[in-house]
């Protein structure tokens, strides 16, 4: 009746958890609470961010756009909103992460607070609140549909641009590596830079940075007398557990197992 899917989720996990979303519906996840020290979010279009979740912070995932996140901690609680793609007409939603939206939080809690009632006043109020929620989402996160692909062609990254980016990612402090800085380095607007980067490197900027970190970590594991904790910090991961989880996802084994295998081959 409301045309909005509302699902409350509570998860407990050991050290970290990851989520991945893609589909024909718009989704908004709103943070309610938990014990999480950091969260990294990546969108297929190239936008990525690292943050500490706060109450009422949102993760907006437009229809037909893949997005994934990795959280470090022990538990979390959030509410997931699902909107059919037709909800906002020909428009879509803007990929967003980290913004706090207490009004959206209040509307959700108010709608679900009267869910068990079946009197006419409650039904009318719930429908009115749902209409207000849709209008709020459209106003705050809505945008016009992107132009056809042919109209979005723009500047490409030259070989010098690519070299400059690789050197910066390799040498800069971890806190300095972000999309606005990378785009400014080659004199591009963010949306143009994302497309140009993916065309040149065949991965998103976020995935490229992770690949570079893992490659550097493999070299250090193979040759440097450093602990796993020290290496995780050197290559820019927020915690050793995040480093171990990401390393295993990409390499197939943990950093410790990789080191043991490479050192074992040298001893043979």
PDB file of C-alpha atoms in Angstrom:
ATOM      1  CA  UNK A   1       0.000   0.000   0.000  1.00  0.00           C
ATOM      2  CA  UNK A   2       2.787   2.437   0.863  1.00  0.00           C
ATOM      3  CA  UNK A   3       4.936   1.608  -2.178  1.00  0.00           C
ATOM      4  CA  UNK A   4       8.052   1.620   0.024  1.00  0.00           C
ATOM      5  CA  UNK A   5       9.831  -1.430   1.412  1.00  0.00           C
ATOM      6  CA  UNK A   6      11.002  -0.909   4.998  1.00  0.00           C
ATOM      7  CA  UNK A   7      13.230  -3.526   6.637  1.00  0.00           C
ATOM      8  CA  UNK A   8      15.002  -3.223   9.985  1.00  0.00           C
ATOM      9  CA  UNK A   9      18.293  -5.126  10.158  1.00  0.00           C
ATOM     10  CA  UNK A  10      20.565  -5.921  13.107  1.00  0.00           C
ATOM     11  CA  UNK A  11      23.811  -7.829  12.521  1.00  0.00           C
ATOM     12  CA  UNK A  12      26.572  -9.073  14.783  1.00  0.00           C
ATOM     13  CA  UNK A  13      29.897 -10.085  13.294  1.00  0.00           C
ATOM     14  CA  UNK A  14      33.485 -10.929  14.183  1.00  0.00           C
ATOM     15  CA  UNK A  15      35.737  -7.960  13.332  1.00  0.00           C
ATOM     16  CA  UNK A  16      34.199  -7.038   9.951  1.00  0.00           C
ATOM     17  CA  UNK A  17      31.231  -7.436   7.626  1.00  0.00           C
ATOM     18  CA  UNK A  18      30.610  -6.599   3.990  1.00  0.00           C
ATOM     19  CA  UNK A  19      27.510  -5.853   1.928  1.00  0.00           C
ATOM     20  CA  UNK A  20      26.894  -5.600  -1.802  1.00  0.00           C
ATOM     21  CA  UNK A  21      23.813  -4.221  -3.560  1.00  0.00           C
ATOM     22  CA  UNK A  22      22.663  -4.039  -7.167  1.00  0.00           C
ATOM     23  CA  UNK A  23      19.253  -4.303  -8.752  1.00  0.00           C
ATOM     24  CA  UNK A  24      16.359  -2.587 -10.442  1.00  0.00           C
ATOM     25  CA  UNK A  25      15.148  -0.752  -7.299  1.00  0.00           C
ATOM     26  CA  UNK A  26      16.509   2.296  -5.477  1.00  0.00           C
ATOM     27  CA  UNK A  27      17.807   1.533  -1.977  1.00  0.00           C
ATOM     28  CA  UNK A  28      18.586   3.741   0.999  1.00  0.00           C
ATOM     29  CA  UNK A  29      20.232   2.345   4.121  1.00  0.00           C
ATOM     30  CA  UNK A  30      19.977   4.523   7.223  1.00  0.00           C
ATOM     31  CA  UNK A  31      22.302   3.867  10.163  1.00  0.00           C
ATOM     32  CA  UNK A  32      20.583   3.420  13.529  1.00  0.00           C
ATOM     33  CA  UNK A  33      23.484   2.364  15.759  1.00  0.00           C
ATOM     34  CA  UNK A  34      26.122  -0.230  16.559  1.00  0.00           C
ATOM     35  CA  UNK A  35      29.790  -0.725  17.283  1.00  0.00           C
ATOM     36  CA  UNK A  36      31.697   0.057  14.078  1.00  0.00           C
ATOM     37  CA  UNK A  37      35.049   1.867  13.993  1.00  0.00           C
ATOM     38  CA  UNK A  38      35.146   2.469  10.234  1.00  0.00           C
ATOM     39  CA  UNK A  39      33.194   1.857   7.056  1.00  0.00           C
ATOM     40  CA  UNK A  40      34.358   1.954   3.435  1.00  0.00           C
ATOM     41  CA  UNK A  41      31.808   2.353   0.652  1.00  0.00           C
ATOM     42  CA  UNK A  42      32.385   2.029  -3.086  1.00  0.00           C
ATOM     43  CA  UNK A  43      30.067   2.752  -6.006  1.00  0.00           C
ATOM     44  CA  UNK A  44      30.391   1.200  -9.458  1.00  0.00           C
ATOM     45  CA  UNK A  45      30.616   4.688 -10.965  1.00  0.00           C
ATOM     46  CA  UNK A  46      33.933   5.246  -9.161  1.00  0.00           C
ATOM     47  CA  UNK A  47      32.866   7.194  -6.089  1.00  0.00           C
ATOM     48  CA  UNK A  48      34.268   5.802  -2.840  1.00  0.00           C
ATOM     49  CA  UNK A  49      34.588   7.026   0.708  1.00  0.00           C
ATOM     50  CA  UNK A  50      35.759   5.957   4.154  1.00  0.00           C
ATOM     51  CA  UNK A  51      33.860   7.143   7.212  1.00  0.00           C
ATOM     52  CA  UNK A  52      32.782   6.460  10.774  1.00  0.00           C
ATOM     53  CA  UNK A  53      28.997   5.828  10.712  1.00  0.00           C
ATOM     54  CA  UNK A  54      26.850   8.125  12.846  1.00  0.00           C
ATOM     55  CA  UNK A  55      23.195   7.917  13.815  1.00  0.00           C
ATOM     56  CA  UNK A  56      20.914   8.806  10.874  1.00  0.00           C
ATOM     57  CA  UNK A  57      23.734   8.685   8.282  1.00  0.00           C
ATOM     58  CA  UNK A  58      22.583   7.374   4.901  1.00  0.00           C
ATOM     59  CA  UNK A  59      23.881   5.211   2.064  1.00  0.00           C
ATOM     60  CA  UNK A  60      21.884   5.960  -1.105  1.00  0.00           C
ATOM     61  CA  UNK A  61      22.155   3.367  -3.905  1.00  0.00           C
ATOM     62  CA  UNK A  62      20.369   4.300  -7.157  1.00  0.00           C
ATOM     63  CA  UNK A  63      18.672   1.606  -9.224  1.00  0.00           C
ATOM     64  CA  UNK A  64      20.954  -0.279 -11.648  1.00  0.00           C
ATOM     65  CA  UNK A  65      24.107   0.910  -9.850  1.00  0.00           C
ATOM     66  CA  UNK A  66      26.270  -1.581  -7.955  1.00  0.00           C
ATOM     67  CA  UNK A  67      27.653  -0.562  -4.577  1.00  0.00           C
ATOM     68  CA  UNK A  68      29.558  -2.391  -1.845  1.00  0.00           C
ATOM     69  CA  UNK A  69      30.750  -1.647   1.677  1.00  0.00           C
ATOM     70  CA  UNK A  70      33.090  -3.102   4.268  1.00  0.00           C
ATOM     71  CA  UNK A  71      32.606  -2.281   7.963  1.00  0.00           C
ATOM     72  CA  UNK A  72      35.083  -2.921  10.760  1.00  0.00           C
ATOM     73  CA  UNK A  73      33.541  -3.591  14.163  1.00  0.00           C
ATOM     74  CA  UNK A  74      31.277  -6.054  15.965  1.00  0.00           C
ATOM     75  CA  UNK A  75      27.637  -5.099  15.369  1.00  0.00           C
ATOM     76  CA  UNK A  76      25.356  -2.727  13.500  1.00  0.00           C
ATOM     77  CA  UNK A  77      21.714  -1.779  13.195  1.00  0.00           C
ATOM     78  CA  UNK A  78      20.195  -0.081  10.158  1.00  0.00           C
ATOM     79  CA  UNK A  79      16.942   0.279   8.255  1.00  0.00           C
ATOM     80  CA  UNK A  80      16.777  -0.503   4.546  1.00  0.00           C
ATOM     81  CA  UNK A  81      14.330   1.391   2.334  1.00  0.00           C
ATOM     82  CA  UNK A  82      13.452   0.023  -1.105  1.00  0.00           C
ATOM     83  CA  UNK A  83      11.778   2.177  -3.774  1.00  0.00           C
ATOM     84  CA  UNK A  84      10.646   0.859  -7.190  1.00  0.00           C
ATOM     85  CA  UNK A  85      12.590   2.547  -9.991  1.00  0.00           C
ATOM     86  CA  UNK A  86       9.377   4.237 -11.176  1.00  0.00           C
ATOM     87  CA  UNK A  87       8.904   6.033  -7.826  1.00  0.00           C
ATOM     88  CA  UNK A  88      10.697   9.171  -8.997  1.00  0.00           C
ATOM     89  CA  UNK A  89       9.421   9.204 -12.582  1.00  0.00           C
ATOM     90  CA  UNK A  90      12.158   9.711 -15.137  1.00  0.00           C
ATOM     91  CA  UNK A  91      14.565  10.905 -12.471  1.00  0.00           C
ATOM     92  CA  UNK A  92      16.950   8.860 -10.373  1.00  0.00           C
ATOM     93  CA  UNK A  93      18.781   9.216  -7.069  1.00  0.00           C
ATOM     94  CA  UNK A  94      22.264  10.572  -6.477  1.00  0.00           C
ATOM     95  CA  UNK A  95      24.842   8.120  -5.012  1.00  0.00           C
ATOM     96  CA  UNK A  96      25.371   9.385  -1.471  1.00  0.00           C
ATOM     97  CA  UNK A  97      27.151   8.125   1.623  1.00  0.00           C
ATOM     98  CA  UNK A  98      27.761   9.549   5.096  1.00  0.00           C
ATOM     99  CA  UNK A  99      25.266  12.440   5.150  1.00  0.00           C
ATOM    100  CA  UNK A 100      23.142  12.547   8.292  1.00  0.00           C
ATOM    101  CA  UNK A 101      19.398  12.775   7.704  1.00  0.00           C
ATOM    102  CA  UNK A 102      17.494  12.979  11.019  1.00  0.00           C
ATOM    103  CA  UNK A 103      14.242  13.926   9.247  1.00  0.00           C
ATOM    104  CA  UNK A 104      14.294  10.728   7.183  1.00  0.00           C
ATOM    105  CA  UNK A 105      15.069   8.779  10.355  1.00  0.00           C
ATOM    106  CA  UNK A 106      12.110  10.380  12.154  1.00  0.00           C
ATOM    107  CA  UNK A 107       9.705   9.684   9.261  1.00  0.00           C
ATOM    108  CA  UNK A 108      10.715   6.011   9.165  1.00  0.00           C
ATOM    109  CA  UNK A 109      10.277   5.573  12.904  1.00  0.00           C
ATOM    110  CA  UNK A 110       6.904   7.358  12.788  1.00  0.00           C
ATOM    111  CA  UNK A 111       5.608   5.217   9.910  1.00  0.00           C
ATOM    112  CA  UNK A 112       6.626   1.953  11.553  1.00  0.00           C
ATOM    113  CA  UNK A 113       5.419   3.147  14.959  1.00  0.00           C
ATOM    114  CA  UNK A 114       1.778   3.041  13.802  1.00  0.00           C
ATOM    115  CA  UNK A 115       2.158  -0.061  11.633  1.00  0.00           C
ATOM    116  CA  UNK A 116       0.133  -2.316  13.933  1.00  0.00           C
ATOM    117  CA  UNK A 117      -2.919  -0.042  13.982  1.00  0.00           C
ATOM    118  CA  UNK A 118      -5.831  -0.548  11.590  1.00  0.00           C
ATOM    119  CA  UNK A 119      -8.004   2.475  12.324  1.00  0.00           C
ATOM    120  CA  UNK A 120      -8.742   4.982   9.582  1.00  0.00           C
ATOM    121  CA  UNK A 121      -6.725   7.770  11.207  1.00  0.00           C
ATOM    122  CA  UNK A 122      -3.620   5.551  11.380  1.00  0.00           C
ATOM    123  CA  UNK A 123      -3.995   4.439   7.747  1.00  0.00           C
ATOM    124  CA  UNK A 124      -4.366   8.008   6.527  1.00  0.00           C
ATOM    125  CA  UNK A 125      -1.464   9.211   8.663  1.00  0.00           C
ATOM    126  CA  UNK A 126       0.793   6.384   7.514  1.00  0.00           C
ATOM    127  CA  UNK A 127       0.039   7.106   3.840  1.00  0.00           C
ATOM    128  CA  UNK A 128       0.597  10.832   4.389  1.00  0.00           C
ATOM    129  CA  UNK A 129       3.934  10.161   6.098  1.00  0.00           C
ATOM    130  CA  UNK A 130       4.978   7.827   3.262  1.00  0.00           C
ATOM    131  CA  UNK A 131       4.146  10.530   0.697  1.00  0.00           C
ATOM    132  CA  UNK A 132       6.193  13.009   2.729  1.00  0.00           C
ATOM    133  CA  UNK A 133       9.092  10.562   2.906  1.00  0.00           C
ATOM    134  CA  UNK A 134       9.104  10.122  -0.893  1.00  0.00           C
ATOM    135  CA  UNK A 135       9.002  13.884  -1.436  1.00  0.00           C
ATOM    136  CA  UNK A 136      11.840  14.376   1.041  1.00  0.00           C
ATOM    137  CA  UNK A 137      13.999  11.727  -0.663  1.00  0.00           C
ATOM    138  CA  UNK A 138      13.279  13.198  -4.116  1.00  0.00           C
ATOM    139  CA  UNK A 139      14.101  16.720  -2.918  1.00  0.00           C
ATOM    140  CA  UNK A 140      17.304  15.814  -1.067  1.00  0.00           C
ATOM    141  CA  UNK A 141      18.781  12.988  -3.169  1.00  0.00           C
ATOM    142  CA  UNK A 142      16.991  13.177  -6.522  1.00  0.00           C
ATOM    143  CA  UNK A 143      18.565  14.182  -9.806  1.00  0.00           C
ATOM    144  CA  UNK A 144      17.673  14.088 -13.477  1.00  0.00           C
ATOM    145  CA  UNK A 145      18.486  10.941 -15.409  1.00  0.00           C
ATOM    146  CA  UNK A 146      21.996  10.986 -16.932  1.00  0.00           C
ATOM    147  CA  UNK A 147      22.266  11.942 -20.606  1.00  0.00           C
ATOM    148  CA  UNK A 148      22.759   9.239 -23.249  1.00  0.00           C
ATOM    149  CA  UNK A 149      26.194   7.618 -23.277  1.00  0.00           C
ATOM    150  CA  UNK A 150      27.149   9.294 -26.549  1.00  0.00           C
ATOM    151  CA  UNK A 151      26.600  12.711 -24.970  1.00  0.00           C
ATOM    152  CA  UNK A 152      28.873  11.909 -22.028  1.00  0.00           C
ATOM    153  CA  UNK A 153      32.141  11.507 -23.891  1.00  0.00           C
ATOM    154  CA  UNK A 154      34.854  13.705 -22.494  1.00  0.00           C
ATOM    155  CA  UNK A 155      38.530  14.105 -22.015  1.00  0.00           C
ATOM    156  CA  UNK A 156      40.762  11.048 -21.627  1.00  0.00           C
ATOM    157  CA  UNK A 157      43.794  10.514 -19.385  1.00  0.00           C
ATOM    158  CA  UNK A 158      47.050  10.941 -21.267  1.00  0.00           C
ATOM    159  CA  UNK A 159      50.090   8.769 -20.526  1.00  0.00           C
ATOM    160  CA  UNK A 160      51.535  11.654 -18.504  1.00  0.00           C
ATOM    161  CA  UNK A 161      48.273  11.915 -16.543  1.00  0.00           C
ATOM    162  CA  UNK A 162      48.350   8.189 -15.813  1.00  0.00           C
ATOM    163  CA  UNK A 163      51.989   8.315 -14.715  1.00  0.00           C
ATOM    164  CA  UNK A 164      51.308  11.313 -12.465  1.00  0.00           C
ATOM    165  CA  UNK A 165      48.370   9.542 -10.817  1.00  0.00           C
ATOM    166  CA  UNK A 166      50.299   6.317 -10.231  1.00  0.00           C
ATOM    167  CA  UNK A 167      53.229   8.183  -8.677  1.00  0.00           C
ATOM    168  CA  UNK A 168      50.931  10.227  -6.440  1.00  0.00           C
ATOM    169  CA  UNK A 169      48.998   7.170  -5.226  1.00  0.00           C
ATOM    170  CA  UNK A 170      52.278   5.390  -4.509  1.00  0.00           C
ATOM    171  CA  UNK A 171      54.021   8.251  -2.687  1.00  0.00           C
ATOM    172  CA  UNK A 172      51.270  10.298  -0.986  1.00  0.00           C
ATOM    173  CA  UNK A 173      50.072   9.906   2.574  1.00  0.00           C
ATOM    174  CA  UNK A 174      46.968   7.723   2.793  1.00  0.00           C
ATOM    175  CA  UNK A 175      44.827  10.647   3.997  1.00  0.00           C
ATOM    176  CA  UNK A 176      45.745  12.605   0.841  1.00  0.00           C
ATOM    177  CA  UNK A 177      44.437   9.967  -1.577  1.00  0.00           C
ATOM    178  CA  UNK A 178      40.827  10.840  -2.386  1.00  0.00           C
ATOM    179  CA  UNK A 179      38.790  11.426  -5.517  1.00  0.00           C
ATOM    180  CA  UNK A 180      38.740  15.266  -5.440  1.00  0.00           C
ATOM    181  CA  UNK A 181      42.541  15.374  -5.034  1.00  0.00           C
ATOM    182  CA  UNK A 182      43.134  12.857  -7.836  1.00  0.00           C
ATOM    183  CA  UNK A 183      40.762  14.702 -10.169  1.00  0.00           C
ATOM    184  CA  UNK A 184      42.418  18.057  -9.401  1.00  0.00           C
ATOM    185  CA  UNK A 185      45.837  16.527 -10.063  1.00  0.00           C
ATOM    186  CA  UNK A 186      44.932  16.061 -13.737  1.00  0.00           C
ATOM    187  CA  UNK A 187      42.646  19.100 -13.996  1.00  0.00           C
ATOM    188  CA  UNK A 188      39.317  17.290 -14.362  1.00  0.00           C
ATOM    189  CA  UNK A 189      35.871  17.546 -12.843  1.00  0.00           C
ATOM    190  CA  UNK A 190      34.919  14.569 -10.681  1.00  0.00           C
ATOM    191  CA  UNK A 191      32.396  12.960 -13.039  1.00  0.00           C
ATOM    192  CA  UNK A 192      34.728  13.350 -16.032  1.00  0.00           C
ATOM    193  CA  UNK A 193      37.664  11.989 -14.028  1.00  0.00           C
ATOM    194  CA  UNK A 194      35.783   8.855 -12.913  1.00  0.00           C
ATOM    195  CA  UNK A 195      34.890   7.888 -16.469  1.00  0.00           C
ATOM    196  CA  UNK A 196      38.356   8.733 -17.811  1.00  0.00           C
ATOM    197  CA  UNK A 197      40.056   6.755 -15.036  1.00  0.00           C
ATOM    198  CA  UNK A 198      37.936   3.643 -15.614  1.00  0.00           C
ATOM    199  CA  UNK A 199      38.573   3.840 -19.352  1.00  0.00           C
ATOM    200  CA  UNK A 200      42.343   4.123 -18.832  1.00  0.00           C
ATOM    201  CA  UNK A 201      42.827   1.593 -16.007  1.00  0.00           C
ATOM    202  CA  UNK A 202      39.741  -0.645 -16.474  1.00  0.00           C
ATOM    203  CA  UNK A 203      38.889  -0.417 -12.751  1.00  0.00           C
ATOM    204  CA  UNK A 204      37.420   2.237 -10.475  1.00  0.00           C
ATOM    205  CA  UNK A 205      39.853   4.569  -8.663  1.00  0.00           C
ATOM    206  CA  UNK A 206      38.988   2.856  -5.388  1.00  0.00           C
ATOM    207  CA  UNK A 207      39.740  -0.618  -6.781  1.00  0.00           C
ATOM    208  CA  UNK A 208      42.978   0.659  -8.322  1.00  0.00           C
ATOM    209  CA  UNK A 209      44.184   2.053  -4.989  1.00  0.00           C
ATOM    210  CA  UNK A 210      43.363  -1.265  -3.305  1.00  0.00           C
ATOM    211  CA  UNK A 211      45.241  -3.166  -6.021  1.00  0.00           C
ATOM    212  CA  UNK A 212      48.290  -0.942  -5.494  1.00  0.00           C
ATOM    213  CA  UNK A 213      48.142  -1.459  -1.724  1.00  0.00           C
ATOM    214  CA  UNK A 214      47.898  -5.228  -2.088  1.00  0.00           C
ATOM    215  CA  UNK A 215      50.795  -5.299  -4.570  1.00  0.00           C
ATOM    216  CA  UNK A 216      52.964  -3.290  -2.162  1.00  0.00           C
ATOM    217  CA  UNK A 217      51.899  -5.524   0.729  1.00  0.00           C
ATOM    218  CA  UNK A 218      52.958  -8.647  -1.199  1.00  0.00           C
ATOM    219  CA  UNK A 219      56.409  -7.164  -1.754  1.00  0.00           C
ATOM    220  CA  UNK A 220      56.774  -6.319   1.938  1.00  0.00           C
ATOM    221  CA  UNK A 221      55.504  -9.726   3.050  1.00  0.00           C
ATOM    222  CA  UNK A 222      58.016 -11.366   0.745  1.00  0.00           C
ATOM    223  CA  UNK A 223      61.069  -9.317   1.673  1.00  0.00           C
ATOM    224  CA  UNK A 224      60.667  -7.066   4.738  1.00  0.00           C
ATOM    225  CA  UNK A 225      61.130  -8.199   8.374  1.00  0.00           C
ATOM    226  CA  UNK A 226      57.963  -6.356   9.429  1.00  0.00           C
ATOM    227  CA  UNK A 227      54.941  -7.612  11.344  1.00  0.00           C
ATOM    228  CA  UNK A 228      51.540  -7.943   9.670  1.00  0.00           C
ATOM    229  CA  UNK A 229      50.304  -5.025  11.785  1.00  0.00           C
ATOM    230  CA  UNK A 230      53.195  -2.816  10.655  1.00  0.00           C
ATOM    231  CA  UNK A 231      52.657  -3.710   7.002  1.00  0.00           C
ATOM    232  CA  UNK A 232      48.922  -2.987   7.206  1.00  0.00           C
ATOM    233  CA  UNK A 233      49.717   0.534   8.420  1.00  0.00           C
ATOM    234  CA  UNK A 234      52.467   1.144   5.858  1.00  0.00           C
ATOM    235  CA  UNK A 235      50.221   0.269   2.904  1.00  0.00           C
ATOM    236  CA  UNK A 236      47.336   2.377   4.206  1.00  0.00           C
ATOM    237  CA  UNK A 237      44.747   0.089   5.793  1.00  0.00           C
ATOM    238  CA  UNK A 238      42.789   1.383   8.776  1.00  0.00           C
ATOM    239  CA  UNK A 239      43.193  -1.813  10.828  1.00  0.00           C
ATOM    240  CA  UNK A 240      45.113  -5.112  10.543  1.00  0.00           C
ATOM    241  CA  UNK A 241      41.816  -7.022  10.373  1.00  0.00           C
ATOM    242  CA  UNK A 242      40.639  -4.919   7.415  1.00  0.00           C
ATOM    243  CA  UNK A 243      43.995  -5.551   5.737  1.00  0.00           C
ATOM    244  CA  UNK A 244      43.746  -9.314   6.311  1.00  0.00           C
ATOM    245  CA  UNK A 245      40.150  -9.474   5.058  1.00  0.00           C
ATOM    246  CA  UNK A 246      40.881  -7.472   1.897  1.00  0.00           C
ATOM    247  CA  UNK A 247      44.137  -9.348   1.220  1.00  0.00           C
ATOM    248  CA  UNK A 248      42.393 -12.726   1.448  1.00  0.00           C
ATOM    249  CA  UNK A 249      39.557 -11.569  -0.816  1.00  0.00           C
ATOM    250  CA  UNK A 250      42.031 -10.530  -3.518  1.00  0.00           C
ATOM    251  CA  UNK A 251      44.864 -13.053  -3.124  1.00  0.00           C
ATOM    252  CA  UNK A 252      42.997 -16.080  -1.817  1.00  0.00           C
ATOM    253  CA  UNK A 253      45.028 -16.545   1.374  1.00  0.00           C
ATOM    254  CA  UNK A 254      45.722 -14.490   4.502  1.00  0.00           C
ATOM    255  CA  UNK A 255      48.859 -12.315   4.710  1.00  0.00           C
ATOM    256  CA  UNK A 256      50.368 -14.777   7.201  1.00  0.00           C
ATOM    257  CA  UNK A 257      49.752 -17.757   4.915  1.00  0.00           C
ATOM    258  CA  UNK A 258      51.135 -15.824   1.929  1.00  0.00           C
ATOM    259  CA  UNK A 259      54.318 -14.961   3.827  1.00  0.00           C
ATOM    260  CA  UNK A 260      54.780 -18.548   4.997  1.00  0.00           C
ATOM    261  CA  UNK A 261      54.331 -19.847   1.455  1.00  0.00           C
ATOM    262  CA  UNK A 262      56.769 -17.389  -0.147  1.00  0.00           C
ATOM    263  CA  UNK A 263      59.401 -17.805   2.541  1.00  0.00           C
ATOM    264  CA  UNK A 264      58.979 -21.578   2.356  1.00  0.00           C
ATOM    265  CA  UNK A 265      59.695 -21.556  -1.387  1.00  0.00           C
ATOM    266  CA  UNK A 266      62.933 -19.640  -0.776  1.00  0.00           C
ATOM    267  CA  UNK A 267      64.103 -22.223   1.738  1.00  0.00           C
ATOM    268  CA  UNK A 268      63.606 -25.165  -0.629  1.00  0.00           C
TER     269      UNK A 268
END
